[in-house]
Amino acid sequence: MIKEMNVRELALEVLLEIEKGEKSHLILRSVLEKYQYLTKQERAFLTRVTEGTVERRLELDYIINQYSKVKVKKMKPVIRNLLRLAVYQMKYMDNVPDSAACNEAVKLAVKRGFGNLRGFVNGVLRNIARNLDHIEYPEKEQTIPYLSVMYSMPEWIVKMWVSDYGREKTEEILQNFYIERPTTIRINENQISKMALIDKLEREGVKVEEHPFLQSALLISNYDYLGALDSFLEGDFQVQDAASIQVAESAGIKEDDYIIDVCAAPGGKALHAAQILNGTGFVEARDLTEYKVSLIRENIWRMGFTNIEAVQQDATIYDEASEAKADVIIADLPCSGLGVLAKKTDLKYKMTPETEKEVAELQRQILKTVHRYVKPGGTLIYSTCTICKSENEENAKWFVENHPQFELRWEKQIFPGRETDGFYIAKFIRRSL
């Protein structure tokens, strides 16, 4: 067992790595895998405090700046992240006494070589603790600043969503990122029935719920480490969001179809397509780097499918051998990721208006290339894990305007909630000759 003090130190390390550019969900997963001897309670504390501190960063900085003469941006990385950790615990973790959050932050500051700042850390945190119920937030009438601070969302994103969806819908979206949510899994129905999997998971100590609108999915929680479950290791299920599951389900896949997934890692949609093919047909799961391809291969091996292959291929470069070859093209393309902020909490701070425009343009570049792989009468599924119209409806409209051989059959914007991420799906059919 490791002391809670050391769990806080691990949390600090995670935050510092995120600040250096590491992806929050990957660095946290890596730490949890490295320290598998942590108790379930310690793992839960580490996950909650790190994810929460990242998720609420803008609000935490707003609070700290009201009670510190040195503004957050000018602080040493260790100090600002210690303060964020402590303020998050004081404001959002009722089971942690304010005095404990403060004292442990001071001890960590000393341990990390900042003994000369122990008085500063202690003074700022004690002051915040005394005034936590009297923080002055922006007025509700100031729509953009208010929503930005209250939900820790960069102002440019709030402004874009308010313009696209209005204030009420935007606030609903922002609230839903903070809902505690179970993990969605897709059942490998070629290997195990739903009831058998439910029974197996429950025997492994996992809490299981039926999915409210997907027969092929379950909601699981109360597990410690996914990779330790026999049901996972034996390929009985794939972790996959409900919105993502709808990609293959809506594609009209038939036995013996040839399917190309052009940006497939880590392979959920491609594996789902292979499962629907039921041992027939073939799925070519492509991605840009050898690392991403290795992730797909790992999942193919775990699930035990033989009608799917992972291939390294740049989706922006035309592959002549694939011309008019596919019955179905799955194009789940690189995007801003602003629909999955509940899972990837740091994305909102890394994305900018400029990079959002760049990914929207990259999507067009890929669509312009891969649409040529669809057979006459075949299907192109275009999807993203964002809720930005410039990457979704506007790109779908652009595609049909510039590729009249394709017809938009339907499109669906899914907003984040307890059972699903934010996601967009559009289905195009290539007209027959």
Coordinates of C-alpha atoms in Angstrom, one line a residue, residues 113-373:
G113 CA 12.6 21.8 -3.3
F114 CA 10.3 24.8 -2.8
G115 CA 10.6 25.2 1.0
N116 CA 11.1 28.9 0.5
L117 CA 7.5 29.0 -0.9
R118 CA 5.8 27.0 1.9
G119 CA 4.5 30.2 3.5
F120 CA 3.1 31.4 0.1
V121 CA 1.4 28.1 -0.6
N122 CA 0.0 27.9 2.9
G123 CA -1.2 31.5 2.9
V124 CA -3.0 31.3 -0.5
L125 CA -4.7 28.0 0.3
R126 CA -5.8 29.1 3.8
N127 CA -7.2 32.3 2.4
I128 CA -9.1 30.4 -0.3
A129 CA -10.4 27.9 2.2
R130 CA -11.9 30.7 4.4
N131 CA -13.5 32.3 1.4
L132 CA -14.6 29.3 -0.7
D133 CA -18.3 30.0 -0.3
H134 CA -17.8 33.7 -1.4
I135 CA -16.0 33.4 -4.7
E136 CA -17.1 36.2 -7.1
Y137 CA -18.0 34.6 -10.4
P138 CA -19.0 36.4 -13.6
E139 CA -22.6 37.4 -13.7
K140 CA -25.0 35.0 -15.6
E141 CA -25.9 37.9 -18.0
Q142 CA -22.3 37.8 -19.2
T143 CA -23.0 34.6 -21.2
I144 CA -19.5 33.8 -22.6
P145 CA -17.4 34.6 -19.5
Y146 CA -19.9 33.0 -17.1
L147 CA -20.2 29.7 -19.0
S148 CA -16.4 29.7 -19.6
V149 CA -15.5 30.0 -15.9
M150 CA -18.3 27.9 -14.5
Y151 CA -17.6 25.0 -16.8
S152 CA -13.9 25.6 -17.4
M153 CA -14.3 25.8 -21.2
P154 CA -12.2 28.2 -23.3
E155 CA -14.2 31.2 -24.3
W156 CA -13.7 30.7 -28.1
I157 CA -15.4 27.2 -27.8
V158 CA -18.3 28.6 -25.7
K159 CA -18.7 31.4 -28.2
M160 CA -18.8 29.0 -31.2
W161 CA -21.3 26.7 -29.5
V162 CA -23.6 29.5 -28.4
S163 CA -23.6 30.8 -32.0
D164 CA -24.3 27.3 -33.3
Y165 CA -26.8 26.0 -30.7
G166 CA -27.8 28.9 -28.5
R167 CA -27.1 29.5 -24.8
E168 CA -29.5 26.9 -23.3
K169 CA -28.3 24.0 -25.4
T170 CA -24.6 25.1 -24.9
E171 CA -25.1 25.0 -21.1
E172 CA -26.7 21.6 -21.4
I173 CA -23.7 20.3 -23.4
L174 CA -21.3 21.7 -20.9
Q175 CA -23.2 20.2 -17.9
N176 CA -23.2 16.8 -19.5
F177 CA -19.4 16.7 -19.7
Y178 CA -19.4 16.5 -15.9
I179 CA -21.9 13.7 -15.5
E180 CA -20.4 10.6 -13.9
R181 CA -20.6 7.9 -16.6
P182 CA -20.1 4.2 -16.8
T183 CA -17.9 2.5 -19.4
T184 CA -19.7 1.4 -22.6
I185 CA -18.7 -1.9 -24.0
R186 CA -19.8 -3.7 -27.2
I187 CA -20.5 -7.4 -26.9
N188 CA -18.6 -9.8 -29.1
E189 CA -21.8 -11.6 -30.0
N190 CA -19.9 -14.0 -32.3
Q191 CA -18.4 -15.4 -29.1
I192 CA -20.7 -14.9 -26.2
S193 CA -24.4 -14.0 -25.6
K194 CA -25.4 -10.9 -23.8
M195 CA -26.8 -12.8 -20.8
A196 CA -23.7 -15.0 -20.6
L197 CA -21.5 -11.9 -20.6
I198 CA -23.5 -10.2 -18.0
D199 CA -23.2 -13.2 -15.8
K200 CA -19.5 -13.5 -16.4
L201 CA -18.9 -9.8 -15.6
E202 CA -20.9 -9.9 -12.4
R203 CA -18.9 -13.0 -11.3
E204 CA -15.8 -10.8 -11.8
G205 CA -17.3 -8.2 -9.4
V206 CA -18.3 -5.7 -12.2
K207 CA -21.5 -3.7 -12.0
V208 CA -23.5 -4.2 -15.2
E209 CA -26.4 -2.2 -16.7
E210 CA -28.2 -2.9 -20.0
H211 CA -27.7 0.0 -22.4
P212 CA -30.9 2.1 -22.8
F213 CA -30.9 2.2 -26.6
L214 CA -28.3 -0.3 -27.9
Q215 CA -28.9 -4.0 -27.8
S216 CA -25.3 -4.8 -28.6
A217 CA -23.9 -2.7 -25.7
L218 CA -23.6 -2.8 -21.9
L219 CA -22.7 -0.2 -19.3
I220 CA -20.1 -1.4 -16.8
S221 CA -18.7 0.2 -13.6
N222 CA -17.2 -0.7 -10.2
Y223 CA -14.2 -2.5 -11.8
D224 CA -10.6 -1.8 -10.8
Y225 CA -8.4 -2.5 -13.8
L226 CA -10.0 -3.4 -17.1
G227 CA -6.9 -5.4 -18.3
A228 CA -7.3 -7.7 -15.3
L229 CA -10.8 -8.9 -16.3
D230 CA -10.8 -12.4 -18.0
S231 CA -13.8 -11.3 -20.0
F232 CA -11.7 -8.5 -21.6
L233 CA -8.6 -10.6 -22.1
E234 CA -10.6 -13.4 -23.7
G235 CA -12.2 -11.0 -26.2
D236 CA -15.8 -11.1 -25.0
F237 CA -16.2 -7.4 -25.5
Q238 CA -14.6 -4.3 -26.9
V239 CA -14.7 -0.9 -25.1
Q240 CA -16.5 1.4 -27.5
D241 CA -18.8 4.4 -27.0
A242 CA -22.4 4.1 -28.0
A243 CA -22.1 6.7 -30.7
S244 CA -19.2 5.0 -32.2
I245 CA -21.1 1.7 -32.2
Q246 CA -23.7 3.3 -34.4
V247 CA -21.2 3.8 -37.2
A248 CA -21.0 0.1 -38.2
E249 CA -24.6 -0.5 -37.3
S250 CA -25.8 2.2 -39.7
A251 CA -23.5 1.2 -42.6
G252 CA -25.7 -1.5 -44.0
I253 CA -22.9 -4.1 -43.9
K254 CA -23.8 -7.4 -45.6
E255 CA -22.0 -10.7 -45.4
D256 CA -19.1 -11.0 -48.0
D257 CA -18.7 -7.2 -48.1
Y258 CA -15.3 -5.7 -48.6
I259 CA -14.7 -2.8 -46.1
I260 CA -12.0 -0.3 -45.7
D261 CA -11.7 1.7 -42.5
V262 CA -9.3 4.5 -43.5
C263 CA -8.5 5.9 -40.0
A264 CA -9.1 2.8 -37.8
A265 CA -7.0 3.0 -34.6
P266 CA -7.6 1.6 -32.1
G267 CA -9.9 -0.6 -34.2
G268 CA -13.3 -0.5 -32.6
K269 CA -15.4 0.3 -35.7
A270 CA -13.3 -2.0 -37.9
L271 CA -13.7 -4.9 -35.5
H272 CA -17.4 -4.2 -35.2
A273 CA -17.6 -4.4 -39.0
A274 CA -15.7 -7.7 -39.0
Q275 CA -18.1 -9.1 -36.4
I276 CA -21.1 -8.1 -38.5
L277 CA -19.6 -9.9 -41.4
N278 CA -19.7 -13.1 -39.3
G279 CA -16.6 -14.7 -40.6
T280 CA -17.2 -13.7 -44.3
G281 CA -15.9 -10.8 -46.3
F282 CA -12.9 -8.8 -45.3
V283 CA -12.0 -5.6 -43.4
E284 CA -8.9 -3.6 -44.1
A285 CA -8.2 -1.4 -41.1
R286 CA -5.8 1.3 -42.0
D287 CA -4.0 4.0 -40.1
L288 CA -1.1 6.5 -40.4
T289 CA 1.6 5.2 -38.1
E290 CA 3.1 1.9 -37.1
Y291 CA 2.2 2.6 -33.5
K292 CA -1.5 3.0 -34.4
V293 CA -1.5 -0.1 -36.6
S294 CA 0.0 -2.0 -33.6
L295 CA -2.9 -1.0 -31.5
I296 CA -5.3 -2.3 -34.1
R297 CA -3.4 -5.6 -34.4
E298 CA -3.4 -6.0 -30.6
N299 CA -7.2 -5.7 -30.5
I300 CA -7.6 -8.0 -33.5
W301 CA -5.5 -10.6 -31.7
R302 CA -7.5 -10.2 -28.5
M303 CA -10.9 -10.5 -30.3
G304 CA -9.7 -13.5 -32.4
F305 CA -11.1 -12.4 -35.7
T306 CA -9.6 -13.7 -39.0
N307 CA -11.4 -11.6 -41.6
I308 CA -9.6 -8.4 -40.8
E309 CA -6.1 -7.0 -41.3
A310 CA -4.3 -3.9 -40.0
V311 CA -2.4 -1.9 -42.7
Q312 CA -0.2 1.2 -42.4
Q313 CA -1.5 3.7 -45.0
D314 CA -1.8 7.5 -45.1
A315 CA -5.4 8.4 -45.8
T316 CA -4.5 11.6 -47.6
I317 CA -2.5 9.7 -50.3
Y318 CA -4.4 8.0 -53.1
D319 CA -4.1 4.2 -53.2
E320 CA -4.8 3.2 -56.8
A321 CA -5.3 -0.5 -55.9
S322 CA -8.3 0.5 -53.8
E323 CA -10.2 2.3 -56.6
A324 CA -13.9 1.3 -56.6
K325 CA -13.0 -1.7 -54.5
A326 CA -15.0 -1.2 -51.2
D327 CA -18.6 -1.9 -50.5
V328 CA -18.3 0.3 -47.5
I329 CA -15.7 2.9 -46.6
I330 CA -15.6 4.0 -42.9
A331 CA -14.1 7.4 -42.6
D332 CA -14.0 8.3 -38.9
L333 CA -11.6 11.2 -39.4
P334 CA -9.2 13.2 -37.3
C335 CA -11.1 16.0 -35.6
S336 CA -11.0 18.5 -32.8
G337 CA -12.4 15.9 -30.4
L338 CA -14.6 18.3 -28.6
G339 CA -17.4 15.7 -28.2
V340 CA -15.2 13.5 -26.0
L341 CA -14.0 16.0 -23.4
A342 CA -15.5 13.8 -20.6
K343 CA -12.8 11.3 -21.4
K344 CA -10.0 13.5 -22.8
T345 CA -10.2 16.3 -20.3
D346 CA -7.2 18.3 -21.6
L347 CA -8.2 18.5 -25.3
K348 CA -10.1 21.7 -24.8
Y349 CA -7.0 23.6 -23.7
K350 CA -4.9 22.3 -26.6
M351 CA -7.3 23.0 -29.4
T352 CA -7.4 26.5 -30.9
P353 CA -9.6 28.2 -33.5
E354 CA -6.7 27.8 -36.0
T355 CA -6.2 24.1 -35.3
E356 CA -9.9 23.5 -35.5
K357 CA -10.0 25.0 -39.0
E358 CA -6.9 22.9 -39.9
V359 CA -8.6 19.6 -39.0
A360 CA -11.8 20.6 -40.8
E361 CA -9.6 21.1 -43.9
L362 CA -7.8 17.8 -43.3
Q363 CA -11.1 16.0 -43.3
R364 CA -12.0 17.5 -46.7
Q365 CA -8.6 16.4 -48.0
I366 CA -9.1 12.8 -46.8
L367 CA -12.7 12.7 -48.1
K368 CA -11.5 14.0 -51.5
T369 CA -9.1 11.0 -51.6
V370 CA -11.0 8.1 -50.1
H371 CA -14.4 8.5 -51.8
R372 CA -12.8 7.0 -54.9
Y373 CA -12.5 3.7 -53.1

